[in-house]
Short mmCIF file of C-alpha atoms and ligand atoms in Angstrom, two decimals:
data_model
loop_
_atom_site.label_atom_id
_atom_site.label_comp_id
_atom_site.label_asym_id
_atom_site.label_seq_id
_atom_site.Cartn_x
_atom_site.Cartn_y
_atom_site.Cartn_z
CA UNK K 1283 -16.66 57.97 -55.91
CA UNK K 1284 -14.62 61.09 -56.66
CA UNK K 1285 -13.25 60.96 -60.22
CA UNK K 1286 -9.48 60.90 -60.47
CA UNK K 1287 -7.18 60.12 -63.38
CA UNK K 1288 -4.79 58.38 -60.98
CA UNK K 1289 -5.41 54.64 -60.97
CA UNK K 1290 -5.08 53.42 -57.40
CA UNK K 1291 -5.32 49.82 -56.24
CA UNK K 1292 -5.10 48.06 -52.92
CA UNK K 1293 -3.60 44.64 -52.26
CA UNK K 1294 -5.19 43.70 -48.93
CA UNK K 1295 -4.27 40.92 -46.57
CA UNK K 1296 -3.08 39.80 -43.17
CA UNK K 1297 0.55 39.28 -44.25
CA UNK K 1298 1.54 37.24 -41.20
CA UNK K 1299 4.22 37.32 -42.49
CA UNK K 1300 4.92 38.60 -46.02
CA UNK K 1301 6.09 35.79 -48.35
CA UNK K 1302 7.83 35.82 -51.72
CA UNK K 1303 4.43 35.01 -53.23
CA UNK K 1304 3.02 38.25 -51.78
CA UNK K 1305 6.06 40.21 -52.86
CA UNK K 1306 5.81 38.93 -56.42
CA UNK K 1307 2.19 40.06 -56.57
CA UNK K 1308 3.08 43.47 -55.14
CA UNK K 1309 5.76 43.96 -57.80
CA UNK K 1310 3.50 42.82 -60.64
CA UNK K 1311 0.49 44.75 -59.29
CA UNK K 1312 2.54 47.93 -58.95
CA UNK K 1313 3.20 47.85 -62.70
CA UNK K 1314 -0.51 47.87 -63.49
CA UNK K 1315 -1.50 50.91 -61.42
CA UNK K 1316 -0.20 54.41 -60.71
CA UNK K 1317 -0.26 53.60 -57.01
CA UNK K 1318 -0.51 50.26 -55.26
CA UNK K 1319 -1.36 50.31 -51.58
CA UNK K 1320 -0.53 47.21 -49.58
CA UNK K 1321 -3.40 47.19 -47.08
CA UNK K 1322 -2.60 45.43 -43.83
CA UNK K 1323 -5.70 44.35 -41.95
CA UNK K 1324 -5.60 45.55 -38.37
CA UNK K 1325 -7.70 42.94 -36.65
CA UNK K 1326 -6.87 42.60 -32.92
CA UNK K 1327 -9.14 39.54 -32.69
CA UNK K 1328 -7.03 37.52 -35.11
CA UNK K 1329 -4.30 35.46 -33.51
CA UNK K 1330 -1.23 36.46 -35.47
CA UNK K 1331 2.44 35.61 -34.94
CA UNK K 1332 3.64 39.10 -35.78
CA UNK K 1333 2.03 42.17 -34.26
CA UNK K 1334 0.30 44.61 -36.55
CA UNK K 1335 3.24 47.06 -36.30
CA UNK K 1336 5.74 44.31 -37.09
CA UNK K 1337 3.79 43.18 -40.14
CA UNK K 1338 3.59 46.77 -41.44
CA UNK K 1339 7.29 47.33 -40.76
CA UNK K 1340 8.29 44.14 -42.60
CA UNK K 1341 6.33 45.13 -45.71
CA UNK K 1342 7.74 48.68 -45.62
CA UNK K 1343 11.27 47.31 -45.44
CA UNK K 1344 10.73 44.79 -48.25
CA UNK K 1345 9.04 47.27 -50.60
CA UNK K 1346 11.19 50.32 -49.91
CA UNK K 1347 12.61 50.28 -53.47
CA UNK K 1348 9.19 50.28 -55.12
CA UNK K 1349 8.32 53.92 -55.71
CA UNK K 1350 4.58 53.64 -56.25
CA UNK K 1351 3.94 51.18 -53.42
CA UNK K 1352 2.55 52.50 -50.16
CA UNK K 1353 1.88 50.44 -47.04
CA UNK K 1354 -1.39 51.33 -45.31
CA UNK K 1355 -3.56 49.87 -42.61
CA UNK K 1356 -7.27 49.37 -42.57
CA UNK K 1357 -9.87 47.96 -40.25
CA UNK K 1358 -13.54 47.25 -40.77
CA UNK K 1359 -14.83 46.75 -44.30
CA UNK K 1360 -12.33 46.84 -47.15
CA UNK K 1361 -15.02 48.14 -49.51
CA UNK K 1362 -15.57 51.18 -47.28
CA UNK K 1363 -11.83 51.86 -47.14
CA UNK K 1364 -11.73 51.75 -50.97
CA UNK K 1365 -14.62 54.18 -51.36
CA UNK K 1366 -13.21 56.58 -48.79
CA UNK K 1367 -9.76 56.59 -50.36
CA UNK K 1368 -10.72 56.62 -54.05
CA UNK K 1369 -9.30 53.17 -54.71
CA UNK K 1370 -10.25 51.84 -58.14
CA UNK K 1371 -9.33 48.21 -57.73
CA UNK K 1372 -8.66 45.42 -55.25
CA UNK K 1373 -5.80 43.12 -56.23
CA UNK K 1374 -5.86 39.52 -55.00
CA UNK K 1375 -3.67 36.55 -55.81
CA UNK K 1376 -4.93 33.17 -56.98
CA UNK K 1377 -2.63 30.27 -56.23
CA UNK K 1378 -4.79 27.31 -57.15
CA UNK K 1379 -8.39 26.49 -57.89
CA UNK K 1380 -8.89 25.93 -54.15
CA UNK K 1381 -8.49 29.71 -53.65
CA UNK K 1382 -11.11 30.46 -56.23
CA UNK K 1383 -14.34 29.94 -54.31
CA UNK K 1384 -13.32 32.17 -51.40
CA UNK K 1385 -11.93 34.85 -53.71
CA UNK K 1386 -15.02 34.69 -55.93
CA UNK K 1387 -17.30 35.21 -52.92
CA UNK K 1388 -15.21 38.10 -51.64
CA UNK K 1389 -15.11 39.76 -55.05
CA UNK K 1390 -18.89 39.55 -55.37
CA UNK K 1391 -19.47 40.81 -51.83
CA UNK K 1392 -17.07 43.69 -52.34
CA UNK K 1393 -18.83 44.60 -55.60
CA UNK K 1394 -22.16 44.57 -53.76
CA UNK K 1395 -20.73 46.92 -51.14
CA UNK K 1396 -18.71 49.13 -53.50
CA UNK K 1397 -19.94 48.70 -57.11
CA UNK K 1398 -17.30 51.01 -58.61
CA UNK K 1399 -14.36 49.07 -57.20
CA UNK K 1400 -13.14 46.25 -59.44
CA UNK K 1401 -11.43 43.12 -58.13
CA UNK K 1402 -8.41 42.14 -60.19
CA UNK K 1403 -7.14 38.62 -59.60
CA UNK K 1404 -3.59 37.80 -60.56
CA UNK K 1405 -2.37 34.23 -60.74
CA UNK K 1406 0.79 33.58 -58.78
CA UNK K 1407 3.87 32.42 -60.62
CA UNK K 1408 4.24 28.64 -60.61
CA UNK K 1409 7.14 28.44 -58.16
CA UNK K 1410 5.12 30.27 -55.48
CA UNK K 1411 1.80 28.59 -56.20
CA UNK K 1412 1.91 26.47 -53.03
CA UNK K 1413 3.20 29.04 -50.51
CA UNK K 1414 1.07 30.46 -47.73
CA UNK K 1415 2.02 32.41 -44.63
CA UNK K 1416 0.68 29.66 -42.39
CA UNK K 1417 2.64 26.90 -44.14
CA UNK K 1418 5.82 28.98 -44.01
CA UNK K 1419 5.35 29.55 -40.24
CA UNK K 1420 4.72 25.88 -39.56
CA UNK K 1421 7.72 24.64 -41.56
CA UNK K 1422 9.96 27.28 -39.96
CA UNK K 1423 8.79 26.32 -36.47
CA UNK K 1424 10.06 22.79 -37.09
CA UNK K 1425 13.40 24.06 -38.50
CA UNK K 1426 12.55 23.47 -42.18
CA UNK K 1427 14.35 25.54 -44.80
CA UNK K 1428 12.10 28.37 -46.00
CA UNK K 1429 14.89 30.62 -47.26
CA UNK K 1430 13.62 30.52 -50.85
CA UNK K 1431 10.06 31.27 -49.82
CA UNK K 1432 10.38 34.54 -47.91
CA UNK K 1433 12.48 37.70 -48.27
CA UNK K 1434 15.74 37.67 -46.23
CA UNK K 1435 14.37 40.31 -43.87
CA UNK K 1436 11.38 38.09 -43.05
CA UNK K 1437 13.68 35.16 -42.36
CA UNK K 1438 15.64 37.31 -39.88
CA UNK K 1439 12.43 38.47 -38.22
CA UNK K 1440 11.18 34.88 -37.98
CA UNK K 1441 14.45 33.79 -36.38
CA UNK K 1442 14.17 36.57 -33.84
CA UNK K 1443 10.53 35.85 -33.11
CA UNK K 1444 10.42 32.06 -33.14
CA UNK K 1445 13.93 30.91 -32.27
CA UNK K 1446 15.07 33.93 -30.24
CA UNK K 1447 17.52 35.08 -32.97
CA UNK K 1448 19.31 31.70 -33.38
O1 PNS L 2449 -4.61 37.50 -46.27
P1 PNS L 2449 -6.07 37.18 -46.13
O2 PNS L 2449 -6.36 36.74 -44.72
O3 PNS L 2449 -6.52 36.21 -47.17
O4 PNS L 2449 -6.87 38.54 -46.36
C1 PNS L 2449 -8.26 38.60 -46.24
C2 PNS L 2449 -8.76 40.05 -46.24
C3 PNS L 2449 -8.01 40.86 -45.22
C4 PNS L 2449 -8.53 40.65 -47.62
C5 PNS L 2449 -10.28 40.04 -45.95
O5 PNS L 2449 -10.52 39.26 -44.81
C6 PNS L 2449 -10.85 41.43 -45.72
O6 PNS L 2449 -10.99 42.18 -46.66
N1 PNS L 2449 -11.18 41.75 -44.45
C7 PNS L 2449 -11.71 43.03 -44.07
C8 PNS L 2449 -13.18 42.94 -43.66
C9 PNS L 2449 -14.06 42.83 -44.87
O7 PNS L 2449 -14.15 43.71 -45.70
N2 PNS L 2449 -14.76 41.67 -44.98
C10 PNS L 2449 -15.62 41.37 -46.07
C11 PNS L 2449 -14.84 40.78 -47.21
S1 PNS L 2449 -15.89 40.45 -48.58
#
């Protein structure tokens, strides 16, 4: 990997859609690195509610006040993206012990593929420890109140997408 004094990290995910849990990790992660890229996986095979462009647009809108945060897309192997773009670290969030096994496997596999790229796991704050994009979507679909769980812009986008703006 090309040596650089700039510490760059990527926070990768599907973000379908961005939640307050994600946003909290983006804010905290951005304080640890010179640049934090939010890497949106562009996987046409995955059945997502929001299109790739919508997911990117939502994150851009919700992070526009964070100077060192950049929204990027990637496809294929994350480890390859990191090596190609001189990324030093992968940031992931741990909500509960149930996340651990999957995250542990990914961290080891990514180290195998890109030994110079460290995985940094941040625990979510307690109030967001149970949120996931899929749970938020399901509760919203059945008219549950998710206003404390997602940024206002995401709520508006969900209303437009799921309930036709109502
Ligand atoms: O939000 P998610 O779905 O938990 O994010 C998972 C993601 C996108 C980080 C992971 O699936 C990924 O990195 N995919 C890219 C392909 C890849 O590198 N796979 C091997 C991972 S060890």
